[in-house]
Short mmCIF file of C-alpha atoms in Angstrom, two decimals:
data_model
loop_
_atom_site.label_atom_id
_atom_site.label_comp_id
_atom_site.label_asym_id
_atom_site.label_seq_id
_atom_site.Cartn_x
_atom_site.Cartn_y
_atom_site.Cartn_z
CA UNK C 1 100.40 125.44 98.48
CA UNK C 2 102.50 123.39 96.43
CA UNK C 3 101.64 121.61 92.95
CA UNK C 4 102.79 118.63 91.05
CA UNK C 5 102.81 117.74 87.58
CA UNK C 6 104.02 114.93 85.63
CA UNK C 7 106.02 114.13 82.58
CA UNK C 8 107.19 110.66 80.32
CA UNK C 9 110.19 110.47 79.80
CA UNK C 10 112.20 108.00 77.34
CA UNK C 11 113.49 106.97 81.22
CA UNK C 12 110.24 106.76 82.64
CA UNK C 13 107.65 108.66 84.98
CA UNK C 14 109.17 111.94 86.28
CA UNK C 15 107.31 114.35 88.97
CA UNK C 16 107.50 117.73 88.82
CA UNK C 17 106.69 120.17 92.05
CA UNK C 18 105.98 123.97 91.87
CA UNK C 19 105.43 126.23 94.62
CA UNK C 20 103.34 128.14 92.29
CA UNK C 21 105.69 130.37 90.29
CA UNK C 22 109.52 127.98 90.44
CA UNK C 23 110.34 124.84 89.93
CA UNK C 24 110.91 122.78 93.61
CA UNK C 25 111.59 118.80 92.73
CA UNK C 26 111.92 117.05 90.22
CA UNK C 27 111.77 112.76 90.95
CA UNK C 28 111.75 109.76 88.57
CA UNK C 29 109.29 107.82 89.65
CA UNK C 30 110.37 105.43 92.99
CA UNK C 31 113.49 108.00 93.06
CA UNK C 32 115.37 107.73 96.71
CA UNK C 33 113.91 110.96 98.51
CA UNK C 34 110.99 111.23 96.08
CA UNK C 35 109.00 114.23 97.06
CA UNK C 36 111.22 115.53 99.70
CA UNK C 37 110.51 118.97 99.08
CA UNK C 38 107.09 118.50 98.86
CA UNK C 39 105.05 119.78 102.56
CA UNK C 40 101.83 119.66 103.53
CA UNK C 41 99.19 119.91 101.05
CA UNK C 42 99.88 119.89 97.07
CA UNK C 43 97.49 118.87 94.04
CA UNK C 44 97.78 118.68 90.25
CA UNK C 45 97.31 121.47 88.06
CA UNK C 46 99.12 122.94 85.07
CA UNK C 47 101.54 125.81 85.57
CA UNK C 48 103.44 127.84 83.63
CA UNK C 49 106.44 126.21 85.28
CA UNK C 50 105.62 122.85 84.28
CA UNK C 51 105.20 124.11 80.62
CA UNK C 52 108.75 125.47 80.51
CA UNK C 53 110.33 122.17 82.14
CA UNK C 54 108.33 120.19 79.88
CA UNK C 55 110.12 121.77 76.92
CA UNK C 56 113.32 121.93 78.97
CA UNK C 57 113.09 118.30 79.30
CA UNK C 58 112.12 118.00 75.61
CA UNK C 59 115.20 119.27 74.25
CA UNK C 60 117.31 117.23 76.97
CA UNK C 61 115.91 114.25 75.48
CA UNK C 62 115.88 114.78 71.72
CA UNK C 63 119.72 114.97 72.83
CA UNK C 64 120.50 118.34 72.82
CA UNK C 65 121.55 121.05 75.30
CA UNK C 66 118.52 123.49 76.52
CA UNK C 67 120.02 126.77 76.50
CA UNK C 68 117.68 128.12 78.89
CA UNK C 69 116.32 127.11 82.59
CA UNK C 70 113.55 126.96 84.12
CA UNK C 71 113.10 129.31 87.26
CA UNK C 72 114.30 127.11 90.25
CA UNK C 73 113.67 126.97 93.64
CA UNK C 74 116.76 125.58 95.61
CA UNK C 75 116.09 125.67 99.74
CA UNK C 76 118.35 123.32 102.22
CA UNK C 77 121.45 124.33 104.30
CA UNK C 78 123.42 126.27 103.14
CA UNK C 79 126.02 123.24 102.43
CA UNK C 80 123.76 121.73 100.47
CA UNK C 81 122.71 124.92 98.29
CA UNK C 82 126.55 125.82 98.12
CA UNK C 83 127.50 121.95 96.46
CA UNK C 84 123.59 122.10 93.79
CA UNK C 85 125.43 125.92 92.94
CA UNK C 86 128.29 124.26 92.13
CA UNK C 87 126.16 121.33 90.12
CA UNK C 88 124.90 123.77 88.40
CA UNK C 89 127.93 124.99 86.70
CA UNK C 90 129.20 121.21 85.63
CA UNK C 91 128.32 121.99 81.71
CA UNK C 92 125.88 119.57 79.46
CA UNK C 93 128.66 116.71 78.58
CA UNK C 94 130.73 117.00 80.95
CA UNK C 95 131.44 115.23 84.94
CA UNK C 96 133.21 116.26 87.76
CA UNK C 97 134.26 114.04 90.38
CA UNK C 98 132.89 114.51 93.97
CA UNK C 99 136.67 115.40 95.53
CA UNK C 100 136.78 118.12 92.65
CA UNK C 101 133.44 119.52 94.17
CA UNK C 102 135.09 118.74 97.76
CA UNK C 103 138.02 120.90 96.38
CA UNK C 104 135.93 123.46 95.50
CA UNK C 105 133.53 123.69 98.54
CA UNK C 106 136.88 123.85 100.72
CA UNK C 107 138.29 126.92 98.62
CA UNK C 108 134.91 129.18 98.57
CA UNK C 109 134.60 128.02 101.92
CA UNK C 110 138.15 128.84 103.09
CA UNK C 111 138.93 125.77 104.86
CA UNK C 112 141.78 123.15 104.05
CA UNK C 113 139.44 120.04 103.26
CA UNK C 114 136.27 119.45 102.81
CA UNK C 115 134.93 115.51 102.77
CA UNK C 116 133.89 114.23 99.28
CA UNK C 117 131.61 112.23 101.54
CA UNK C 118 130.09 115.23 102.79
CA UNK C 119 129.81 116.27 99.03
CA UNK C 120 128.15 113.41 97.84
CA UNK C 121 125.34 113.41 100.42
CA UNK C 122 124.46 116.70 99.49
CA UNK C 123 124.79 115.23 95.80
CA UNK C 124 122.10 112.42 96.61
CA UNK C 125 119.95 115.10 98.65
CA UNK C 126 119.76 117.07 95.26
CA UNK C 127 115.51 117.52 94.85
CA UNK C 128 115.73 118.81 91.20
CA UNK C 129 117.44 115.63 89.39
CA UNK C 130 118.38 116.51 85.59
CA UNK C 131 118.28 120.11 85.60
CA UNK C 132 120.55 120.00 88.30
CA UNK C 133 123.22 117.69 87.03
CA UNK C 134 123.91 115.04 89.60
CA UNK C 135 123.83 112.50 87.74
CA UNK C 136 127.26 114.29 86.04
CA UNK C 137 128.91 113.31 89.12
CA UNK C 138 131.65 110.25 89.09
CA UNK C 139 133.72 109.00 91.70
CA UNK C 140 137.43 110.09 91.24
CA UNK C 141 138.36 106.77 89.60
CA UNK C 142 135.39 107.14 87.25
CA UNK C 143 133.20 104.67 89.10
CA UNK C 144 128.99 105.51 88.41
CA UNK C 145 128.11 105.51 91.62
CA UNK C 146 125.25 107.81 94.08
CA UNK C 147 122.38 108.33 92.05
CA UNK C 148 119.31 108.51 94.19
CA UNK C 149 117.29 106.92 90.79
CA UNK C 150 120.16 104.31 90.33
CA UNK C 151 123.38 103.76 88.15
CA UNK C 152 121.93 102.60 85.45
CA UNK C 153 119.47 105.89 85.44
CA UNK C 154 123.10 107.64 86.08
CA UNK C 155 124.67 105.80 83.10
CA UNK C 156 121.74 106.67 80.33
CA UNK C 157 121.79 109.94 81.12
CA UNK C 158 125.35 110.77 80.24
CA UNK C 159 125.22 108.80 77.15
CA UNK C 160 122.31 111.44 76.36
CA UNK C 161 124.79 113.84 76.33
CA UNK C 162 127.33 111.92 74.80
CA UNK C 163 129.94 111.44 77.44
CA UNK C 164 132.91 109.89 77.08
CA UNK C 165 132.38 106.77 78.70
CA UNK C 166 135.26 104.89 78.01
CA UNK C 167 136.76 106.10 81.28
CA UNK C 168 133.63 105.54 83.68
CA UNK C 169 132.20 101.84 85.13
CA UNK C 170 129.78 100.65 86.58
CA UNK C 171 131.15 98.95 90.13
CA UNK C 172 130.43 95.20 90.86
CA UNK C 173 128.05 94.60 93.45
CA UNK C 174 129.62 93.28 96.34
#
């Protein structure tokens, strides 16, 4: 059985899943993939899960650095697990780009290349937004692009954690 909760955030609505004991998803509200990780049956009910990403998500907001995690619950293949480990390292104020990660995934994996296309759809697949960094993730010429809740989601988020934006842009619309 799986659970959800919810929480407001300054960004809006965000959806938390449990499967009872670690922390599955976590969705803005109309996020790209919302509830992917979420099967079968699930209802509402307060964990003690929920209570620590609610103060997790606390801190992140008052703009500061939580200096703890939640327990997480991380299950794709095992490309997709390798590139959220690797998310997980990018620290609180900082970005990588997606070839960097694509550098990285070709060196653990001991392989020449790896596509930073590859990369980023593992990126966009990520089902624990936030605590997971993805939105730290910039194209190599510091274009905001991929987030599964939208750029300008993307863009508030790193000014939460006081990025240097001065590099990164929005791309025009085509």
């Amino acid at each position: 059985m799986h659970y959800i909760n919810h929480y407001n955030s300054p960004l809006g609505k965000i959806t938390l899943a449990s499967n009872g004991n670690e922390l599955i998803g976590l969705w803005f509200e109309g996020q790209k993939y919302f509830g992917s990780t979420l099967n079968g049956e699930y209802k509402q009910k307060s964990l003690p899960v929920f209570e620590q990403t609610a103060k997790w998500l606390d801190v992140y907001f008052s703009g500061q650095n939580p200096n703890f995690t939640p327990p997480l619950y991380l299950s794709s293949t095992s490309f997709r697990n390798e590139v959220w480990k690797i998310l997980l390292t990018i620290p609180y104020g900082k970005i990588m780009t997606y070839g960097e990660i694509a550098k990285l995934m070709a060196e653990n994996g001991g392989v020449e290349k790896m596509s930073a296309q590859s990369v980023g759809g593992a990126v966009g697949h990520n089902p624990i937004s936030i605590i997971v960094p993805c939105h730290r993730v910039v194209g190599t010429d510091g274009s905001l692009t991929g987030y599964a809740v939208g750029v300008d989601i993307k863009e508030k988020l790193l000014k939460f954690e006081n990025v240097d934006m001065s590099k990164l842009f929005v791309p025009k619309s085509k």
